[in-house]
Tab-separated table of C-alpha atoms in Angstrom:
chain	number	residue	atom	x	y	z
A	1	VAL	CA	63.224	-22.697	-8.329
A	2	ILE	CA	59.850	-24.462	-8.768
A	3	GLY	CA	61.551	-27.623	-9.956
A	4	GLN	CA	63.706	-27.700	-6.874
A	5	GLY	CA	60.654	-27.353	-4.689
A	6	ARG	CA	61.708	-23.977	-3.317
A	7	LEU	CA	58.553	-22.181	-4.598
A	8	ALA	CA	54.996	-23.503	-4.596
A	9	ALA	CA	51.535	-21.961	-4.769
A	10	THR	CA	48.678	-23.164	-2.569
A	11	THR	CA	45.366	-22.025	-1.097
A	12	ASP	CA	45.850	-24.264	1.965
A	13	TYR	CA	46.651	-22.051	4.935
A	14	ALA	CA	47.610	-25.128	6.978
A	15	ILE	CA	51.099	-24.775	5.522
A	16	CYS	CA	51.514	-21.727	7.790
A	17	ARG	CA	51.805	-24.117	10.712
A	18	GLU	CA	55.304	-25.023	9.554
A	19	ALA	CA	56.401	-21.543	8.538
A	20	ASP	CA	59.027	-19.534	10.363
A	21	VAL	CA	58.161	-16.407	8.359
A	22	ILE	CA	54.813	-15.356	6.861
A	23	LEU	CA	54.537	-12.361	4.481
A	24	ILE	CA	51.147	-10.823	3.734
A	25	ALA	CA	50.925	-8.955	0.456
A	26	VAL	CA	47.250	-8.504	-0.524
A	27	ASP	CA	45.203	-5.827	-2.198
A	28	THR	CA	44.095	-2.958	0.086
A	29	PRO	CA	41.759	-0.821	-2.031
A	30	VAL	CA	39.594	2.068	-0.972
A	31	ASP	CA	35.845	2.400	-1.504
A	32	PRO	CA	35.294	4.584	-4.588
A	33	ALA	CA	32.470	6.495	-2.894
A	34	THR	CA	33.686	6.923	0.669
A	35	HIS	CA	37.480	6.597	0.101
A	36	ARG	CA	37.606	4.381	3.191
A	37	PRO	CA	39.891	1.330	3.286
A	38	GLN	CA	38.418	-1.980	2.132
A	39	TYR	CA	40.270	-4.671	4.046
A	40	THR	CA	38.368	-7.751	2.900
A	41	ALA	CA	41.512	-9.450	1.543
A	42	LEU	CA	43.685	-8.359	4.485
A	43	ARG	CA	41.158	-9.525	7.087
A	44	GLY	CA	40.672	-12.786	5.224
A	45	ALA	CA	44.389	-13.530	5.051
A	46	VAL	CA	45.021	-12.685	8.715
A	47	SER	CA	42.021	-14.685	9.919
A	48	ALA	CA	42.886	-17.728	7.799
A	49	LEU	CA	46.531	-17.923	8.849
A	50	GLY	CA	45.803	-17.099	12.484
A	51	GLN	CA	44.375	-20.502	13.276
A	52	TYR	CA	47.650	-22.158	12.197
A	53	LEU	CA	50.039	-19.599	13.635
A	54	GLN	CA	52.759	-20.922	15.963
A	55	PRO	CA	54.621	-19.074	18.695
A	56	GLY	CA	57.812	-17.375	17.542
A	57	THR	CA	56.654	-16.894	13.946
A	58	LEU	CA	57.640	-13.688	12.137
A	59	VAL	CA	54.542	-12.184	10.450
A	60	ILE	CA	55.138	-9.284	8.047
A	61	VAL	CA	52.436	-7.184	6.388
A	62	GLU	CA	53.895	-5.731	3.151
A	63	SER	CA	50.576	-4.369	1.907
A	64	THR	CA	50.150	-0.604	2.083
A	65	VAL	CA	47.694	0.191	4.862
A	66	ALA	CA	46.196	3.215	6.571
A	67	PRO	CA	47.743	4.567	9.797
A	68	ARG	CA	46.793	2.472	12.869
A	69	THR	CA	45.769	-0.544	10.777
A	70	MET	CA	48.420	-2.766	12.349
A	71	LEU	CA	47.364	-1.759	15.876
A	72	ASP	CA	43.600	-1.607	15.391
A	73	VAL	CA	42.943	-4.283	12.756
A	74	VAL	CA	45.819	-6.707	12.183
A	75	ALA	CA	47.050	-7.292	15.771
A	76	PRO	CA	43.587	-7.796	17.345
A	77	LEU	CA	42.469	-10.108	14.537
A	78	LEU	CA	45.697	-12.112	14.688
A	79	GLU	CA	45.335	-12.475	18.449
A	80	SER	CA	41.694	-13.503	18.341
A	81	THR	CA	42.221	-16.157	15.667
A	82	SER	CA	45.505	-17.567	16.981
A	83	GLY	CA	45.186	-17.126	20.707
A	84	LEU	CA	48.719	-15.697	20.710
A	85	SER	CA	49.946	-12.300	21.879
A	86	ALA	CA	51.001	-10.033	18.991
A	87	THR	CA	53.634	-8.426	21.212
A	88	GLN	CA	54.901	-11.352	23.260
A	89	GLU	CA	54.422	-14.600	21.370
A	90	VAL	CA	54.808	-13.683	17.684
A	91	TYR	CA	56.924	-11.134	15.836
A	92	LEU	CA	54.519	-8.746	14.027
A	93	VAL	CA	55.970	-6.254	11.524
A	94	HIS	CA	54.829	-3.810	8.887
A	95	CYS	CA	57.376	-3.442	6.085
A	96	PRO	CA	55.555	-1.871	3.105
A	97	GLU	CA	56.860	-2.772	-0.316
A	98	ARG	CA	58.486	-0.126	-2.536
A	99	VAL	CA	58.331	-1.490	-6.060
A	100	MET	CA	57.397	-0.196	-9.506
A	101	PRO	CA	56.121	-2.127	-12.569
A	102	GLY	CA	59.011	-3.062	-14.772
A	103	ARG	CA	61.551	-2.616	-11.948
A	104	LEU	CA	60.380	-5.179	-9.438
A	105	LEU	CA	63.555	-7.211	-8.854
A	106	ALA	CA	65.820	-4.146	-8.977
A	107	ASN	CA	63.616	-2.311	-6.495
A	108	LEU	CA	63.530	-5.282	-4.131
A	109	LYS	CA	67.352	-5.274	-3.985
A	110	ASN	CA	68.270	-1.640	-4.276
A	111	VAL	CA	65.528	0.474	-2.642
A	112	SER	CA	65.601	1.159	1.088
A	113	ARG	CA	62.851	-0.242	3.281
A	114	VAL	CA	61.082	1.002	6.377
A	115	VAL	CA	60.765	-1.815	8.928
A	116	GLY	CA	58.068	-1.080	11.464
A	117	GLY	CA	57.868	-3.488	14.345
A	118	MET	CA	55.061	-4.000	16.832
A	119	THR	CA	58.016	-4.399	19.188
A	120	PRO	CA	61.734	-3.547	18.758
A	121	ALA	CA	62.534	-7.274	18.805
A	122	ALA	CA	60.101	-7.893	15.942
A	123	ALA	CA	61.698	-5.152	13.846
A	124	GLU	CA	65.186	-6.523	14.438
A	125	MET	CA	64.033	-10.003	13.487
A	126	ALA	CA	62.644	-8.628	10.197
A	127	VAL	CA	65.904	-6.795	9.490
A	128	ILE	CA	67.773	-10.106	9.749
A	129	LEU	CA	65.390	-11.544	7.112
A	130	TYR	CA	65.430	-8.628	4.680
A	131	ARG	CA	69.201	-8.280	4.858
A	132	HIS	CA	69.397	-11.492	2.801
A	133	VAL	CA	67.790	-9.607	-0.117
A	134	VAL	CA	67.914	-5.848	0.369
A	135	GLN	CA	71.248	-4.167	-0.302
A	136	ALA	CA	69.984	-0.682	0.620
A	137	GLU	CA	69.228	0.793	4.005
A	138	LEU	CA	66.746	-0.923	6.360
A	139	ASP	CA	65.310	1.756	8.641
A	140	VAL	CA	63.885	0.422	11.889
A	141	THR	CA	60.850	2.121	13.422
A	142	ASP	CA	57.395	1.341	14.806
A	143	CYS	CA	54.339	0.158	12.845
A	144	LEU	CA	52.510	3.482	12.933
A	145	THR	CA	55.489	5.397	11.580
A	146	ALA	CA	55.969	2.838	8.810
A	147	GLU	CA	52.290	3.098	7.830
A	148	ILE	CA	52.496	6.879	7.595
A	149	VAL	CA	55.794	6.903	5.740
A	150	LYS	CA	54.524	4.635	2.935
A	151	THR	CA	51.144	6.352	2.453
A	152	ALA	CA	52.676	9.835	2.835
A	153	GLU	CA	55.448	9.236	0.270
A	154	ASN	CA	52.827	8.336	-2.323
A	155	ALA	CA	50.519	11.180	-1.287
A	156	TYR	CA	53.487	13.566	-1.569
A	157	ARG	CA	54.062	12.523	-5.204
A	158	ASP	CA	50.329	12.768	-5.940
A	159	VAL	CA	50.274	16.355	-4.589
A	160	GLN	CA	53.357	17.256	-6.647
A	161	ILE	CA	51.693	15.971	-9.800
A	162	ALA	CA	48.524	17.878	-8.972
A	163	PHE	CA	50.553	21.074	-8.650
A	164	ALA	CA	52.075	20.472	-12.096
A	165	ASN	CA	48.630	19.798	-13.537
A	166	GLU	CA	47.192	22.960	-11.995
A	167	VAL	CA	50.029	25.066	-13.443
A	168	ALA	CA	49.383	23.351	-16.797
A	169	LEU	CA	45.707	24.281	-16.734
A	170	LEU	CA	46.676	27.855	-15.848
A	171	CYS	CA	49.080	27.999	-18.794
A	172	GLU	CA	46.390	26.748	-21.152
A	173	THR	CA	44.062	29.510	-19.958
A	174	VAL	CA	46.504	32.419	-20.217
A	175	GLY	CA	48.313	31.247	-23.358
A	176	ALA	CA	51.632	30.013	-21.984
A	177	ASP	CA	53.679	26.851	-22.506
A	178	VAL	CA	53.850	24.831	-19.282
A	179	TYR	CA	56.950	22.928	-20.367
A	180	SER	CA	58.935	26.130	-20.895
A	181	VAL	CA	57.641	27.326	-17.504
A	182	ARG	CA	58.704	24.043	-15.917
A	183	THR	CA	62.205	24.126	-17.405
A	184	LEU	CA	62.882	27.633	-16.119
A	185	LEU	CA	61.155	27.104	-12.795
A	186	ASN	CA	63.330	24.072	-12.081
A	187	LYS	CA	66.471	26.180	-12.463
A	188	SER	CA	65.573	27.849	-9.187
A	189	PRO	CA	67.377	26.149	-6.274
A	190	GLY	CA	65.240	23.638	-4.382
A	191	ARG	CA	62.520	23.536	-7.016
A	192	HIS	CA	61.529	20.399	-8.922
A	193	MET	CA	58.183	20.683	-10.661
A	194	LEU	CA	57.072	17.348	-12.072
A	195	MET	CA	55.593	16.730	-15.490
A	196	PRO	CA	51.885	17.438	-15.912
A	197	GLY	CA	49.795	14.924	-17.818
A	198	ALA	CA	46.554	13.274	-18.789
A	199	GLY	CA	45.905	11.615	-15.462
A	200	VAL	CA	47.364	9.611	-12.595
A	201	GLY	CA	46.825	5.832	-12.560
A	202	GLY	CA	48.287	2.691	-11.145
A	203	HIS	CA	47.537	0.718	-8.008
A	204	CYS	CA	49.182	3.038	-5.486
A	205	LEU	CA	48.849	6.772	-5.988
A	206	PRO	CA	45.077	6.949	-6.570
A	207	LYS	CA	44.389	5.148	-3.283
A	208	ASP	CA	47.288	5.746	-0.928
A	209	SER	CA	46.473	9.428	-0.466
A	210	TRP	CA	43.052	8.403	0.790
A	211	LEU	CA	44.542	5.709	3.013
A	212	LEU	CA	46.810	8.301	4.642
A	213	VAL	CA	43.912	10.499	5.790
A	214	SER	CA	41.211	7.859	6.246
A	215	THR	CA	41.696	6.990	9.913
A	216	ALA	CA	42.548	10.339	11.500
A	217	GLY	CA	39.030	10.859	12.921
A	218	ASP	CA	37.026	14.026	13.435
A	219	GLY	CA	39.955	15.950	14.881
A	220	PHE	CA	41.641	16.241	11.495
A	221	GLN	CA	40.097	17.678	8.342
A	222	PRO	CA	42.250	16.991	5.234
A	223	ARG	CA	42.226	19.777	2.648
A	224	LEU	CA	45.317	19.624	0.428
A	225	ILE	CA	45.306	15.855	-0.284
A	226	PRO	CA	41.604	15.587	-1.367
A	227	THR	CA	42.089	18.670	-3.584
A	228	ALA	CA	45.109	17.099	-5.235
A	229	ARG	CA	43.202	13.878	-5.802
A	230	ASN	CA	40.341	15.775	-7.440
A	231	ILE	CA	42.708	17.668	-9.735
A	232	ASN	CA	44.471	14.494	-10.886
A	233	ASP	CA	41.192	12.612	-11.329
A	234	SER	CA	39.876	15.438	-13.496
A	235	MET	CA	42.682	15.312	-16.047
A	236	PRO	CA	41.275	12.533	-18.285
A	237	LEU	CA	38.018	14.484	-18.501
A	238	HIS	CA	39.980	17.590	-19.364
A	239	MET	CA	41.503	15.584	-22.203
A	240	VAL	CA	37.966	14.927	-23.404
A	241	ASP	CA	37.353	18.700	-23.439
A	242	LEU	CA	40.478	19.146	-25.557
A	243	VAL	CA	39.237	16.484	-27.970
A	244	VAL	CA	35.921	18.264	-28.350
A	245	GLU	CA	37.709	21.604	-28.899
A	246	GLY	CA	40.090	20.184	-31.449
A	247	LEU	CA	37.350	18.450	-33.414
A	248	HIS	CA	35.237	21.620	-33.368
A	249	GLU	CA	38.114	23.620	-34.798
A	250	ALA	CA	38.435	21.036	-37.572
A	251	GLY	CA	34.716	21.275	-38.318
A	252	CYS	CA	33.696	17.955	-36.632
A	253	GLN	CA	31.305	17.089	-33.856
A	254	ILE	CA	32.220	14.617	-31.148
A	255	ALA	CA	29.112	12.515	-31.770
A	256	GLY	CA	29.988	10.048	-34.474
A	257	ALA	CA	33.672	11.045	-34.591
A	258	LYS	CA	36.231	8.249	-34.832
A	259	VAL	CA	38.816	8.722	-32.092
A	260	ALA	CA	42.096	6.757	-31.934
A	261	VAL	CA	43.397	6.547	-28.381
A	262	PHE	CA	47.088	5.796	-28.036
A	263	GLY	CA	47.926	4.006	-24.774
A	264	TYR	CA	45.826	2.097	-22.276
A	265	ALA	CA	48.378	1.228	-19.601
A	266	TYR	CA	48.787	3.767	-16.834
A	267	LEU	CA	52.586	3.939	-17.280
A	268	GLU	CA	54.804	4.219	-20.327
A	269	ASN	CA	56.316	0.967	-21.639
A	270	SER	CA	54.274	-1.078	-19.166
A	271	ASP	CA	51.311	-3.430	-19.454
A	272	ASP	CA	49.803	-2.375	-16.095
A	273	THR	CA	46.282	-1.061	-16.659
A	274	ARG	CA	45.176	-0.605	-13.044
A	275	ASN	CA	43.239	2.661	-12.604
A	276	SER	CA	44.072	3.611	-16.183
A	277	PRO	CA	43.270	7.253	-17.039
A	278	SER	CA	42.519	6.031	-20.549
A	279	GLU	CA	39.595	4.024	-19.215
A	280	VAL	CA	37.988	7.212	-17.857
A	281	LEU	CA	38.662	9.074	-21.111
A	282	ILE	CA	37.245	6.305	-23.301
A	283	LYS	CA	34.111	5.945	-21.200
A	284	ARG	CA	33.333	9.659	-21.458
A	285	LEU	CA	34.074	9.812	-25.202
A	286	GLN	CA	31.685	6.935	-25.787
A	287	GLU	CA	29.030	8.641	-23.661
A	288	LEU	CA	29.367	11.626	-25.998
A	289	GLY	CA	28.855	9.383	-29.011
A	290	ALA	CA	32.405	8.923	-30.257
A	291	ASP	CA	33.564	5.729	-31.940
A	292	VAL	CA	36.750	4.900	-29.980
A	293	ARG	CA	39.614	2.712	-31.121
A	294	VAL	CA	42.497	1.909	-28.794
A	295	HIS	CA	46.132	1.028	-29.441
A	296	ASP	CA	48.681	-0.133	-26.864
A	297	PRO	CA	51.659	-2.313	-27.793
A	298	PHE	CA	52.002	-3.567	-24.205
A	299	VAL	CA	48.355	-4.493	-23.536
A	300	ARG	CA	47.330	-7.690	-25.264
A	301	GLU	CA	43.766	-6.775	-26.140
A	302	HIS	CA	44.897	-3.471	-27.707
A	303	ASP	CA	48.098	-4.667	-29.385
A	304	ARG	CA	47.420	-4.243	-33.087
A	305	ARG	CA	48.921	-2.461	-36.051
A	306	LEU	CA	49.072	1.261	-35.350
A	307	ASP	CA	48.158	2.220	-38.921
A	308	GLU	CA	44.954	0.190	-38.666
A	309	VAL	CA	43.900	2.190	-35.586
A	310	VAL	CA	44.763	5.541	-37.228
A	311	GLN	CA	43.248	4.787	-40.640
A	312	GLY	CA	40.113	6.915	-41.188
A	313	ALA	CA	40.062	8.363	-37.680
A	314	ASP	CA	39.121	11.959	-37.001
A	315	CYS	CA	41.419	12.399	-34.026
A	316	VAL	CA	44.465	10.893	-32.331
A	317	VAL	CA	44.674	11.159	-28.544
A	318	ILE	CA	48.037	10.361	-26.899
A	319	MET	CA	47.441	9.181	-23.347
A	320	VAL	CA	50.654	7.277	-22.661
A	321	ALA	CA	54.235	8.137	-23.634
A	322	HIS	CA	55.162	4.706	-24.976
A	323	ASP	CA	58.381	4.634	-27.010
A	324	ALA	CA	56.341	3.599	-30.055
A	325	TYR	CA	54.606	7.009	-29.995
A	326	GLN	CA	57.814	8.942	-29.262
A	327	GLN	CA	59.095	7.687	-32.632
A	328	ALA	CA	56.026	8.866	-34.516
A	329	ASP	CA	55.996	9.552	-38.232
A	330	LEU	CA	53.615	12.553	-38.304
A	331	SER	CA	53.421	12.536	-42.092
A	332	GLU	CA	52.186	8.932	-42.025
A	333	TRP	CA	49.626	9.750	-39.361
A	334	TYR	CA	48.459	12.760	-41.375
A	335	SER	CA	48.008	10.649	-44.526
A	336	LEU	CA	45.963	8.013	-42.691
A	337	LEU	CA	43.658	10.303	-40.731
A	338	LYS	CA	40.330	11.434	-42.114
A	339	THR	CA	40.596	14.634	-40.060
A	340	PRO	CA	44.065	15.685	-38.809
A	341	VAL	CA	43.369	16.402	-35.125
A	342	LEU	CA	46.053	15.568	-32.552
A	343	ILE	CA	45.519	15.771	-28.798
A	344	ASP	CA	48.665	15.154	-26.743
A	345	GLY	CA	48.333	14.400	-23.032
A	346	ARG	CA	51.980	13.472	-22.412
A	347	HIS	CA	54.068	16.033	-24.348
A	348	VAL	CA	55.113	13.345	-26.819
A	349	ILE	CA	54.849	15.521	-29.936
A	350	ALA	CA	56.234	19.052	-30.125
A	351	PRO	CA	53.355	21.467	-30.852
A	352	THR	CA	55.400	23.235	-33.527
A	353	SER	CA	56.037	19.959	-35.345
A	354	ALA	CA	52.364	18.943	-35.142
A	355	ARG	CA	51.097	22.260	-36.482
A	356	ALA	CA	53.781	22.413	-39.164
A	357	SER	CA	52.607	18.997	-40.326
A	358	GLY	CA	49.071	20.334	-40.753
A	359	PHE	CA	47.456	19.059	-37.540
A	360	VAL	CA	44.894	20.841	-35.399
A	361	TYR	CA	46.748	20.481	-32.124
A	362	ARG	CA	45.822	20.588	-28.455
A	363	GLY	CA	48.026	19.554	-25.558
A	364	ILE	CA	48.064	19.576	-21.785
A	365	GLY	CA	49.548	22.917	-20.669
A	366	GLN	CA	49.801	24.338	-24.171
A	367	GLY	CA	48.064	27.726	-24.376
């Protein structure tokens, strides 16, 4: 593709003058303190291309944005920098991407898309473009609806995970097994409880919930979504508590303990480390004085021999359900560890197997 001149990279926005279609796919983070959108990259891209924009161009924002961003931010900025009307002289569309790490090309072809047009004509123009690639449904709507759909679908999943995590914490407290509870609960019609775990990471879920509620104004006070975010953000720190408990049972203190952390990516069998729950866990363990070692076969800086990471450690903490950990040899781990403590944040190792192998065991949702 590159050799044929069909794909090229450039920082020169002047090329937009010749473009019939312009897609904007830039980072749209939220401020860690205020949870408000940070649109530096989005504003920069729109401003830079605006001065070269020609009438009749199709401009599509694929970045996930807060409700009313297209109307209140993108359209006015595009008009002020180009001198063109966003509703009469260009075709302006919001078609948020729906892709996952490791499934990018398959998702582009096979997952439906919401096509939100600033005008019906703009949406129809975008459908003609996407039909060349997307084999699934293309649902035409307005920009505001498309903005809410994308942020709400990720907030919905975040809330579901938070529910699973809250049930897991309850089970730990009362002495139940959350995975048995989940299996039986999901036999009830219309129920589908997700898996609890050691935290929620990635580029989308930790921020899109905040994007959804960030522009509603004083007339709306979000309650459920911020609570869910707080629950999910707390899970890596809860894992730290389990580490401290497990070490204490084994007669060790956290200060000076050697802790082997398995997994640094946010997703199993992926190298994506954005908003990694392991990062939060490791920082807190180090603050408590632990000597932390990290293994992850998919992350270059942590790709090393597993036995070297386990050797002489006081505790193994499973943060990611990579296949390499699913195929664990517990007897080998036991022989390499100085202190046989196993903390499982992803239900990789059966508690009965761990305890039968001689480990002090703690796991999310295991009372």
